[in-house]
Short mmCIF file of C-alpha atoms and ligand atoms in Angstrom, two decimals:
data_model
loop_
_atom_site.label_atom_id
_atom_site.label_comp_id
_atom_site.label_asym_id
_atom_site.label_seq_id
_atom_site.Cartn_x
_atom_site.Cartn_y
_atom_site.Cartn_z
CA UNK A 1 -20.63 -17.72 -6.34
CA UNK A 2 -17.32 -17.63 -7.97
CA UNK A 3 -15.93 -15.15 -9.96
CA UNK A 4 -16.28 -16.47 -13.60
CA UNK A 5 -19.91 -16.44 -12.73
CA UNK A 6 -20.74 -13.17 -10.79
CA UNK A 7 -18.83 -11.54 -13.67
CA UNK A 8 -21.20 -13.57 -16.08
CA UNK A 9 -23.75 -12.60 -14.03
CA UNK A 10 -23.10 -8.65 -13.99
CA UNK A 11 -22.66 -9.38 -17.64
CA UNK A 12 -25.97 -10.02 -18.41
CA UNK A 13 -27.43 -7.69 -16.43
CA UNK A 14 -25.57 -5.25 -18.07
CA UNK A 15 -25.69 -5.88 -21.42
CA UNK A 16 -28.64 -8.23 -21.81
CA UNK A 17 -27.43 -11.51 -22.88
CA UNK A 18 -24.75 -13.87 -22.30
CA UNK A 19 -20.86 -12.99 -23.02
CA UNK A 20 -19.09 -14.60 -26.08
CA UNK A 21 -15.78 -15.01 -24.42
CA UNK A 22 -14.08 -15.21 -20.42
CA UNK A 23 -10.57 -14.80 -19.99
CA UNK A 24 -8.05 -15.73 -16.83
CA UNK A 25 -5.20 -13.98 -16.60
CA UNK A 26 -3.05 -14.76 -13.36
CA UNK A 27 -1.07 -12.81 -11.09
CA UNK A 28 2.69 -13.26 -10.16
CA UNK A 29 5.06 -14.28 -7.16
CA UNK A 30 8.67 -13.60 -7.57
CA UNK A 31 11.10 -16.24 -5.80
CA UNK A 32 14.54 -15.07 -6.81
CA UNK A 33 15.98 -12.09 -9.00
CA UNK A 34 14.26 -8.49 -7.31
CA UNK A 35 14.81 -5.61 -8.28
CA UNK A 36 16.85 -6.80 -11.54
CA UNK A 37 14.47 -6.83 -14.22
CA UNK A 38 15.15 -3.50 -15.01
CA UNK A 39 19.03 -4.67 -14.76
CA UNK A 40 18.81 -6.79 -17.26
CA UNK A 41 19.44 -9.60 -14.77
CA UNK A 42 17.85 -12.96 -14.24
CA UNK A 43 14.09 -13.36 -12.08
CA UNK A 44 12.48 -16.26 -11.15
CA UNK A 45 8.76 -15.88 -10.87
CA UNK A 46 5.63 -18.04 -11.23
CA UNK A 47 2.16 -17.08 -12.41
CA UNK A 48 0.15 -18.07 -9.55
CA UNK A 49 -3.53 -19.68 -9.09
CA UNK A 50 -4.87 -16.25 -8.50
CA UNK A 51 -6.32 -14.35 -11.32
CA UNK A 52 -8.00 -11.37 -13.32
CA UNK A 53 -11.64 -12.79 -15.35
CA UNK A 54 -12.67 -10.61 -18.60
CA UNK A 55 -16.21 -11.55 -19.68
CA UNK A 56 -16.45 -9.97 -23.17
CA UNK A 57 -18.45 -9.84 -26.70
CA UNK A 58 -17.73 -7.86 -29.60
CA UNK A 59 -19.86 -4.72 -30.10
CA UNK A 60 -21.23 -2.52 -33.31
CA UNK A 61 -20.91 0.21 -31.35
CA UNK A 62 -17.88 3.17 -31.80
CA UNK A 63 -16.77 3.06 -28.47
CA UNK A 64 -15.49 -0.12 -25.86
CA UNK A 65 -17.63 -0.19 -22.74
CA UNK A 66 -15.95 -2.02 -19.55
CA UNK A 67 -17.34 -2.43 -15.98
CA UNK A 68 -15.16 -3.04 -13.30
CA UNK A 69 -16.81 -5.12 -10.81
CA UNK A 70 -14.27 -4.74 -8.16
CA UNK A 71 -14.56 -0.73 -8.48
CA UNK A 72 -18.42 -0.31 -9.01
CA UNK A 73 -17.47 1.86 -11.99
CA UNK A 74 -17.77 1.54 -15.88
CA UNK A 75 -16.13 3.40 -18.28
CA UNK A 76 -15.89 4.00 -22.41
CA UNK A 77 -13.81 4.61 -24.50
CA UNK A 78 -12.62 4.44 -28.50
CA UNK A 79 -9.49 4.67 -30.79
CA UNK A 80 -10.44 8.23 -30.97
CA UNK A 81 -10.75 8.88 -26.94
CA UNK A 82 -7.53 6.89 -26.48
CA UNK A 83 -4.80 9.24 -27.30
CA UNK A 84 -5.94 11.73 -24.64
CA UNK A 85 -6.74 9.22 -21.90
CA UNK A 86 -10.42 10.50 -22.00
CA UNK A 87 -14.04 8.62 -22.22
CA UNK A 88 -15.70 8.70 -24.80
CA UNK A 89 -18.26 11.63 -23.30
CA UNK A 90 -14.58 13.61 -22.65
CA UNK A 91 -14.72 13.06 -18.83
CA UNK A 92 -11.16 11.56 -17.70
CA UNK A 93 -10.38 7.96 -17.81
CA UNK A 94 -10.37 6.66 -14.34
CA UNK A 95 -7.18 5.14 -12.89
CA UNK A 96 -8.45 1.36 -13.47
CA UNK A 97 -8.95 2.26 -17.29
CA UNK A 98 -5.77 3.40 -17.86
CA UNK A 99 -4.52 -0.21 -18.46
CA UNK A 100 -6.85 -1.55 -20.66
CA UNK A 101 -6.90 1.38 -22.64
CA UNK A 102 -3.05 1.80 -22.42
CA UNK A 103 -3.73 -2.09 -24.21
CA UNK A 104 -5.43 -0.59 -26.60
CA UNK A 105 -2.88 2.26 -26.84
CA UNK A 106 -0.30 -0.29 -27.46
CA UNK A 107 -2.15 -2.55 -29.78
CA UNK A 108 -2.96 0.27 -32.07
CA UNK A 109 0.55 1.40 -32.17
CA UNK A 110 1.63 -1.48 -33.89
CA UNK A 111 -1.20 -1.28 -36.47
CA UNK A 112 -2.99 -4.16 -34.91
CA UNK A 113 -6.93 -3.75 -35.60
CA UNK A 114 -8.62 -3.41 -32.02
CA UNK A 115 -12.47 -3.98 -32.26
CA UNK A 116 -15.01 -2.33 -30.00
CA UNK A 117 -16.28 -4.42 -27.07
CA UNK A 118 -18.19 -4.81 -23.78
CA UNK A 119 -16.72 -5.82 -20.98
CA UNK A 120 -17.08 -6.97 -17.41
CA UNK A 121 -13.91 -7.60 -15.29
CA UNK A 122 -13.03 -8.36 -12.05
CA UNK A 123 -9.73 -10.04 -9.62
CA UNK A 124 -8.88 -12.27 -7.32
CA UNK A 125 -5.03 -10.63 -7.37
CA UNK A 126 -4.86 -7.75 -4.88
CA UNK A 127 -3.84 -4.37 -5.61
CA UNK A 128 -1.11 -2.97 -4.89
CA UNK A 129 0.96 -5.94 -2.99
CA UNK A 130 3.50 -6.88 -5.62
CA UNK A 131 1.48 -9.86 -7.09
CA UNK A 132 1.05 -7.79 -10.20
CA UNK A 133 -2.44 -7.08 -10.50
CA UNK A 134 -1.88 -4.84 -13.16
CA UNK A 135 0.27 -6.92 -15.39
CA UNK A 136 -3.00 -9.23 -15.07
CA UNK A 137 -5.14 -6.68 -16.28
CA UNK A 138 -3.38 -6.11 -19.61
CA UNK A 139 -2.66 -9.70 -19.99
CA UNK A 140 -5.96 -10.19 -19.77
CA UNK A 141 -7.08 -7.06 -22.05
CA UNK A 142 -4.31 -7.89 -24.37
CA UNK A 143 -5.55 -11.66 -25.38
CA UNK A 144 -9.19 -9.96 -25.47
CA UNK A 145 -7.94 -8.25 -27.85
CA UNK A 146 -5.78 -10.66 -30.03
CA UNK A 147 -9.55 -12.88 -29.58
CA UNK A 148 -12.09 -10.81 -31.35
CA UNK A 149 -8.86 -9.09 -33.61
CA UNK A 150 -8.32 -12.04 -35.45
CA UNK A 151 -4.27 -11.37 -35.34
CA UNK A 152 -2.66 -13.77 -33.10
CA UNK A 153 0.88 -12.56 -31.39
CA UNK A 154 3.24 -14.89 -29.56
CA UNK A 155 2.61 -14.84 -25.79
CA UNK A 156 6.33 -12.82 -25.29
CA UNK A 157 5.27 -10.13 -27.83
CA UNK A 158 2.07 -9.55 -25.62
CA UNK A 159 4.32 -9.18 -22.53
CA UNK A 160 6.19 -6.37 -24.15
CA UNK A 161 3.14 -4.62 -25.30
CA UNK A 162 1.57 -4.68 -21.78
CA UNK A 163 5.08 -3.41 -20.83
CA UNK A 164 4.96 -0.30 -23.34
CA UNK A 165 1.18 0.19 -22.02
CA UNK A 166 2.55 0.31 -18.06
CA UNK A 167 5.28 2.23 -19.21
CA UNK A 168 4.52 4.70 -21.77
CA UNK A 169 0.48 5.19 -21.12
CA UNK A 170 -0.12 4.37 -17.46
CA UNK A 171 3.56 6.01 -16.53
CA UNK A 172 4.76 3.69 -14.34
CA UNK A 173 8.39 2.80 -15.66
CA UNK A 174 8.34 -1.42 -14.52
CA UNK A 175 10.71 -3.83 -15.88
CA UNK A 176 9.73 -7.11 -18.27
CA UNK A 177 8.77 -9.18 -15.31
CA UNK A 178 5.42 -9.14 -14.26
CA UNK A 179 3.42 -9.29 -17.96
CA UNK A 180 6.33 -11.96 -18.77
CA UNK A 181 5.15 -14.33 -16.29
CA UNK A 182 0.94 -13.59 -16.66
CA UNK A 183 1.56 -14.02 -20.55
CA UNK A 184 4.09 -17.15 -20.19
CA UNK A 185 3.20 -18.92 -16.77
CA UNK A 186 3.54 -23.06 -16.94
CA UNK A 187 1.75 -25.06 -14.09
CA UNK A 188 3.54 -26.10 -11.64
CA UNK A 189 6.56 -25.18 -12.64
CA UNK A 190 8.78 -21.93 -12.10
CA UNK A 191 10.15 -19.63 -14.82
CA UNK A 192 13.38 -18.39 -15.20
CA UNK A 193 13.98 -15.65 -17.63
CA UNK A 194 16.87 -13.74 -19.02
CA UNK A 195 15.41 -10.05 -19.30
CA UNK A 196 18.43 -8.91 -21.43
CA UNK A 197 17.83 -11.90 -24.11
CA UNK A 198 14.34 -12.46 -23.17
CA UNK A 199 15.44 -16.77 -23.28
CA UNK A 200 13.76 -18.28 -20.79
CA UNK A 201 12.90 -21.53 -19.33
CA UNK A 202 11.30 -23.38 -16.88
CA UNK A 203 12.82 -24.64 -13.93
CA UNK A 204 10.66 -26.88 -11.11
CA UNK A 205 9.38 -26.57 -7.90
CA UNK A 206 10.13 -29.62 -5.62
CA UNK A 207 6.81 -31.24 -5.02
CA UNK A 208 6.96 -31.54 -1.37
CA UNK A 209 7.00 -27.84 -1.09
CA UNK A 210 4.32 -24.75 -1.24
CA UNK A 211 4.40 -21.32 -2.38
CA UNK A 212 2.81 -19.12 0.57
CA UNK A 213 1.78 -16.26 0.15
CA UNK A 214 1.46 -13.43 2.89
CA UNK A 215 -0.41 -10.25 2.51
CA UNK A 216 0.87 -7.78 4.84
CA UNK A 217 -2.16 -5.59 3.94
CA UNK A 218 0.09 -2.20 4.16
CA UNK A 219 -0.62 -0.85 0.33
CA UNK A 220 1.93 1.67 -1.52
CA UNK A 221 1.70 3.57 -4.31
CA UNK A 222 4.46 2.34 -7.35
CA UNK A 223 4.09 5.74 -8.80
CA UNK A 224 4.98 7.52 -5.69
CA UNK A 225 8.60 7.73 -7.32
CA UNK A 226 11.13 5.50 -4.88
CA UNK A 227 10.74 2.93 -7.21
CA UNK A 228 11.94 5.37 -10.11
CA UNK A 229 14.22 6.60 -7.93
CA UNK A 230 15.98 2.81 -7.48
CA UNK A 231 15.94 2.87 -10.86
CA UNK A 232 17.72 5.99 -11.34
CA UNK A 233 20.38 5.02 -8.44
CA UNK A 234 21.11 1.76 -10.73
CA UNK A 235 21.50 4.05 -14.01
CA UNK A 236 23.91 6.27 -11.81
CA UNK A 237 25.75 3.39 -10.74
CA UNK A 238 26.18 2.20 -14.50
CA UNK A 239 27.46 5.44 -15.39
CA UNK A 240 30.32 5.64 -12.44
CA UNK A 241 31.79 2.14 -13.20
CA UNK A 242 32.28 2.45 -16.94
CA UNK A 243 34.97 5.04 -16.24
CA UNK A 244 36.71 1.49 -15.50
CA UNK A 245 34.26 -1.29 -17.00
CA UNK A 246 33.49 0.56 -20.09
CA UNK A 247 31.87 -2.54 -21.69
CA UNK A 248 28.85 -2.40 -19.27
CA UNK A 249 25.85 -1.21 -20.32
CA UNK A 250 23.58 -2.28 -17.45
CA UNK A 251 24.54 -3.95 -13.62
CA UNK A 252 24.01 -6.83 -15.82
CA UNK A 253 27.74 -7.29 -16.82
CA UNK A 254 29.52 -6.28 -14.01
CA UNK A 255 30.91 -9.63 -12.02
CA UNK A 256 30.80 -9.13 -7.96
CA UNK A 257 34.56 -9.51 -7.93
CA UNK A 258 34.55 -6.60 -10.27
CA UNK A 259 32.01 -4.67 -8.07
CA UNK A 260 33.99 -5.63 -4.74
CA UNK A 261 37.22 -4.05 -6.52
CA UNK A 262 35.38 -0.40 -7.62
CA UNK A 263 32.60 0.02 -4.59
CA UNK A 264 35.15 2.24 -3.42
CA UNK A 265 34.67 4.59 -5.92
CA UNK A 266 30.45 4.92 -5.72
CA UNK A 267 29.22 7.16 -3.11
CA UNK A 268 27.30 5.17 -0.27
CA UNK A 269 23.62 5.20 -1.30
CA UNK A 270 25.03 4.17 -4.92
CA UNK A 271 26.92 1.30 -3.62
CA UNK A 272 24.33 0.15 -1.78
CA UNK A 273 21.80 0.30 -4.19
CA UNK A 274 24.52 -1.57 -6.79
CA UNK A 275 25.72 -3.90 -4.60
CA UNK A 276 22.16 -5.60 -4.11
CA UNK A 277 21.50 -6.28 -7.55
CA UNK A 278 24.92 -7.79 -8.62
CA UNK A 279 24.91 -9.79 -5.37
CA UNK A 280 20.93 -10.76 -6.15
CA UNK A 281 21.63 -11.36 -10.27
CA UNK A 282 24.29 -13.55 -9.16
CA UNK A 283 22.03 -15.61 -6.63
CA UNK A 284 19.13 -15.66 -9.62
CA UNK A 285 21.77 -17.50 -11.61
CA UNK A 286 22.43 -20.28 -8.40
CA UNK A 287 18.78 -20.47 -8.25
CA UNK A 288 18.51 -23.04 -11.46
CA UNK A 289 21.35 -25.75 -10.37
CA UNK A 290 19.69 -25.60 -6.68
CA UNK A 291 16.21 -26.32 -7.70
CA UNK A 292 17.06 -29.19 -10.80
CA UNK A 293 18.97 -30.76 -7.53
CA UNK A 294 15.95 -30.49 -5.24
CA UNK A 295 18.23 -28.40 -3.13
CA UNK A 296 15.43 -26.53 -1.40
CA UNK A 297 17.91 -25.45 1.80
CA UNK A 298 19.80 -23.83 -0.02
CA UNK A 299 17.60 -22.43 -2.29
CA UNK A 300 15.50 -20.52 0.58
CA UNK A 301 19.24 -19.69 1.91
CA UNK A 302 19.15 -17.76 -1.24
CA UNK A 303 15.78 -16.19 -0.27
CA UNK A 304 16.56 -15.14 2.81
CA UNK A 305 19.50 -13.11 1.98
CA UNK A 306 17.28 -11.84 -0.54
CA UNK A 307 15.15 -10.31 1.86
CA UNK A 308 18.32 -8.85 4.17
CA UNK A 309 19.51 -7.44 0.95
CA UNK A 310 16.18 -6.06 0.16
CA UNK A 311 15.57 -4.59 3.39
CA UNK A 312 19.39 -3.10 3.94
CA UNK A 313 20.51 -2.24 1.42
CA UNK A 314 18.13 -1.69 -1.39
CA UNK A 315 16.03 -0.27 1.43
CA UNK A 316 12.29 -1.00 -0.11
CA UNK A 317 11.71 -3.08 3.24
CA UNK A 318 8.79 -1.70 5.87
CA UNK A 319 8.45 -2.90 9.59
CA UNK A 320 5.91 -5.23 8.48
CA UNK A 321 7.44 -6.64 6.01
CA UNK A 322 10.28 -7.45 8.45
CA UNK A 323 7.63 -8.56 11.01
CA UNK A 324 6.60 -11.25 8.61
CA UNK A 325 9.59 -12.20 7.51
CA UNK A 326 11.17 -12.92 11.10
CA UNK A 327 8.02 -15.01 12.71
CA UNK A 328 8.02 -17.00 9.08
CA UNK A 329 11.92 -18.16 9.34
CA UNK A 330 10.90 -18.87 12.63
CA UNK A 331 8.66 -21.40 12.15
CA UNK A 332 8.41 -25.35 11.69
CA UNK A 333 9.05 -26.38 7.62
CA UNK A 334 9.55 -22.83 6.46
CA UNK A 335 12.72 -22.73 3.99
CA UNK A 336 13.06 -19.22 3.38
CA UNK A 337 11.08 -16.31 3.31
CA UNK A 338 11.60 -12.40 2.46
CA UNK A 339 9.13 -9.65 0.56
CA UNK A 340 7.97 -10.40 -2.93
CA UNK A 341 7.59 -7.70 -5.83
CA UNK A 342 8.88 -3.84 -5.18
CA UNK A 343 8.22 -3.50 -1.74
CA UNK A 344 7.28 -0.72 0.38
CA UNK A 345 4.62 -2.96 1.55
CA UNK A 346 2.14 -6.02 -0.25
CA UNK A 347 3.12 -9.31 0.45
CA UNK A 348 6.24 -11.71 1.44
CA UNK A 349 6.75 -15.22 -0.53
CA UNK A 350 7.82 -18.18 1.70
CA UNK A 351 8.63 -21.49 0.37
CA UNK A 352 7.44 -24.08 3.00
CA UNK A 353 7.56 -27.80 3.42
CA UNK A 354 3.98 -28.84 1.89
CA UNK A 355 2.89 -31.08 4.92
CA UNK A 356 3.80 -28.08 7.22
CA UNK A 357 1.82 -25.77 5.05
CA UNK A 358 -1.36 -25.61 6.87
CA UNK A 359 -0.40 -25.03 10.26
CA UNK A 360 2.52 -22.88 9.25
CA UNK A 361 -0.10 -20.36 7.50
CA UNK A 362 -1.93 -20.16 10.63
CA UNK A 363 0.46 -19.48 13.26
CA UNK A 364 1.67 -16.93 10.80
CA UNK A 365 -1.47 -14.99 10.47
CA UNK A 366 -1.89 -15.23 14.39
CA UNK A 367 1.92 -14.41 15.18
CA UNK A 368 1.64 -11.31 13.20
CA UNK A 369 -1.64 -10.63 14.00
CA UNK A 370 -0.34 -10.26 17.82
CA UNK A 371 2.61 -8.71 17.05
CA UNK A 372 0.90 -5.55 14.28
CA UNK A 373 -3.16 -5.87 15.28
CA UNK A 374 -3.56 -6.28 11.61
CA UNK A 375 -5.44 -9.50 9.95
CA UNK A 376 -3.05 -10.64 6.79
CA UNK A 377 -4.51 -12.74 4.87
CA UNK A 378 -2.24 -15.78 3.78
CA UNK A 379 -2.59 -17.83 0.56
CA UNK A 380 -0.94 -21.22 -0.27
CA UNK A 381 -0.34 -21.26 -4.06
CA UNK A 382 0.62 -23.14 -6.95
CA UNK A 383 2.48 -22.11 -10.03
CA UNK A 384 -0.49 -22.01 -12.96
CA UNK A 385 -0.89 -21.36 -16.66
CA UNK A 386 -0.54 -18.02 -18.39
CA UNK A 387 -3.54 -15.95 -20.00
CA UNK A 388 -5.56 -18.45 -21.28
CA UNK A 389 -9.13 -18.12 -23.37
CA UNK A 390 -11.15 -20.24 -21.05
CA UNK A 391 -14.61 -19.56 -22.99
P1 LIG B 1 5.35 -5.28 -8.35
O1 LIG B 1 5.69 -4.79 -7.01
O2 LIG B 1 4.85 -6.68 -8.31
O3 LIG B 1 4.39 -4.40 -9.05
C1 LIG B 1 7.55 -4.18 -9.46
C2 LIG B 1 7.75 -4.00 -10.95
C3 LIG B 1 8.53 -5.18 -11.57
C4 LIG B 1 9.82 -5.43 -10.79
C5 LIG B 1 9.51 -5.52 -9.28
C6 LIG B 1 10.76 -5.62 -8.44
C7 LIG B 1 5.80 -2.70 -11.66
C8 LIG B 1 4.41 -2.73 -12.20
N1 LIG B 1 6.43 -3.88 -11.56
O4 LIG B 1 6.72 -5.30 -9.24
O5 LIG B 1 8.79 -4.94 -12.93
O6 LIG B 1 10.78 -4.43 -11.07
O7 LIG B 1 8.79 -4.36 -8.83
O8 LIG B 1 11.48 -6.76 -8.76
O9 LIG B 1 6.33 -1.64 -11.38
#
């Protein structure tokens, strides 16, 4: 059974008759541009064909009820509940409700009506391995929302509310990114975005390649604090260079000529942390030209420094993310290859000559299944819509 129907399914079950509404709401891969959202650099993700399915009605009832299939749980909650992330009956939210109801959060912060609702979700996006499973979640939520609310907000404005929910309700501090490219995603085609201006376009994928996707299975925990702590190691470096730049206001503006003339001056973990993202803003900005020319060498050139960057100097790498990384390059038709999303674990994004695809996915999963004694399981993707009403 898929998953629009086993949620429809659990729906009725639940709630007695059929749901009004389904929602998809896809996951992301990031090819270019890591680590620099929160620069105000330049990334280069796609919303892939994996997704998060709402099956929802409107209800008369005070209070939203949601079941989340992939948790066994269910949970309620109303505009009065929300403020102290409680359920309606005052027992704590649990951790999956904190996004739609940080949604909620959001939407009610702008004055936006929210109306009650059941609810039965479930994904296809794993947790926790830098596809962005949560973005999905209050992409999904979000347009929900915006369906039974009658207000309709431009698919850029509902990034940046999922962004204030992540941020402010959830607490995990993420950059523009991941709700950008669930809310925006074009099929088949890439998406380039400015996260200082918020421009963006989109940019395409050579046909006779694939997006592959490999799960390491290790799982971290964003909130755990070295992402925050990246973050706070890019503020620092900020800080230190406008005693000479004093125009920056983010690693944004500073050129790498300009960085190679005042890494001097930042103490080591600073530099290194600096260095990566105006080295990896400035390949985000080749990535364009390469891919409008086809140029898919050098283009997974790009990735692949990407991923020494990552893992050296940035230092959000993990043995198996390596371990991935060096059987992929090694094999027939792969381009480049290095981890996708924050790190610490989840998944690595390889860009792969489409005929090899196949076979390449296989003696991946084998390779590293010889090598770790784990069993990663290895998608090939395609770039696919944004969060779409699909019923
Ligand atoms: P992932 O690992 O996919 O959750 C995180 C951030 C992004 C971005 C990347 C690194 C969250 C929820 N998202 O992505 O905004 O900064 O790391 O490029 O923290």
């Amino acid at each position: 059974m898929n998953l629009i129907d086993r949620i429809t399914a659990i729906y009725q079950k639940t709630f007695g008759y059929v749901p009004a509404h389904i929602i998809r709401a896809p996951g992301r891969v990031n090819l270019l541009g890591e680590h620099v959202d929160y620069n105000d650099g330049f990334v280069l993700p796609a919303a892939i064909d994996r997704a998060t399915y709402v099956a929802f009605s409107p209800t008369d009832a005070p209070h939203s009820m949601l079941v989340a299939v992939d948790f066994d749980q269910q949970a309620t909650f109303s505009s009065d509940s929300i403020p102290t992330k409680v359920q309606a009956d005052s027992l704590p939210l649990p951790e999956w409700g904190l996004y739609p109801a940080g949604v909620m959060w959001a939407l009610m912060e702008e004055g936006l009506p929210v109306l009650s609702m059941n609810a039965v979700f479930a994904s296809e996006v794993p947790r926790g391995s830098g596809l962005s499973s949560s973005a999905s979640v209050e992409m999904a939520f979000l347009l929900a929302w915006q369906t039974l609310g009658g207000w309709t907000l431009p698919p850029m404005q509902r990034a940046l509310l999922g962004q204030k929910a992540e941020n402010r309700y959830v607490g995990v501090n993420c950059g523009i990114m991941d709700q950008f490219a669930s809310a925006c995603g074009v099929e088949d085609r890439l998406l380039l975005l400015d996260c200082r201006s918020l421009a963006w376009k989109t940019v395409p994928l050579p046909e006779h390649v694939a997006i592959v996707i490999a799960d390491t299975t290790v799982r971290r925990k964003l909130t755990s604090g070295e992402y925050n702590k990246r973050r706070a190691a890019c503020e620092e470096a900020v800080r230190l260079l406008q005693q000479d730049l004093p125009h920056i206001q983010a690693l944004r503006d500073v050129s790498v000529e300009e960085f190679n003339r005042l890494a001097g001056k930042l103490p080591a973990e600073i530099e290194r942390r600096a260095r990566h993202v105006v080295e990896e803003i400035e390949r985000a900005k080749q990535a364009e030209a390469l891919l409008e020319a086809g140029d898919v060498r050098n283009f997974g050139r790009l990735m692949n420094e990407c991923h020494v960057s990552l893992r050296d100097l940035y230092e959000v790498s993990c043995l198996e993310l390596d371990v991935m990384v060096d059987i992929a390059q090694s094999l027939e038709g792969c381009y480049g290859a290095r981890l996708t999303g924050a790190g610490f674990g989840g998944c690595t994004v390889n860009l792969v000559a489409r005929d090899c695809a196949d076979a390449f996915a296989r003696r991946l999963a084998d390779d590293f299944h010889s090598r770790t004694g784990l069993q990663p399981p290895i998608y090939i993707t395609f770039p696919s819509n944004g969060a779409e009403l699909i019923k």
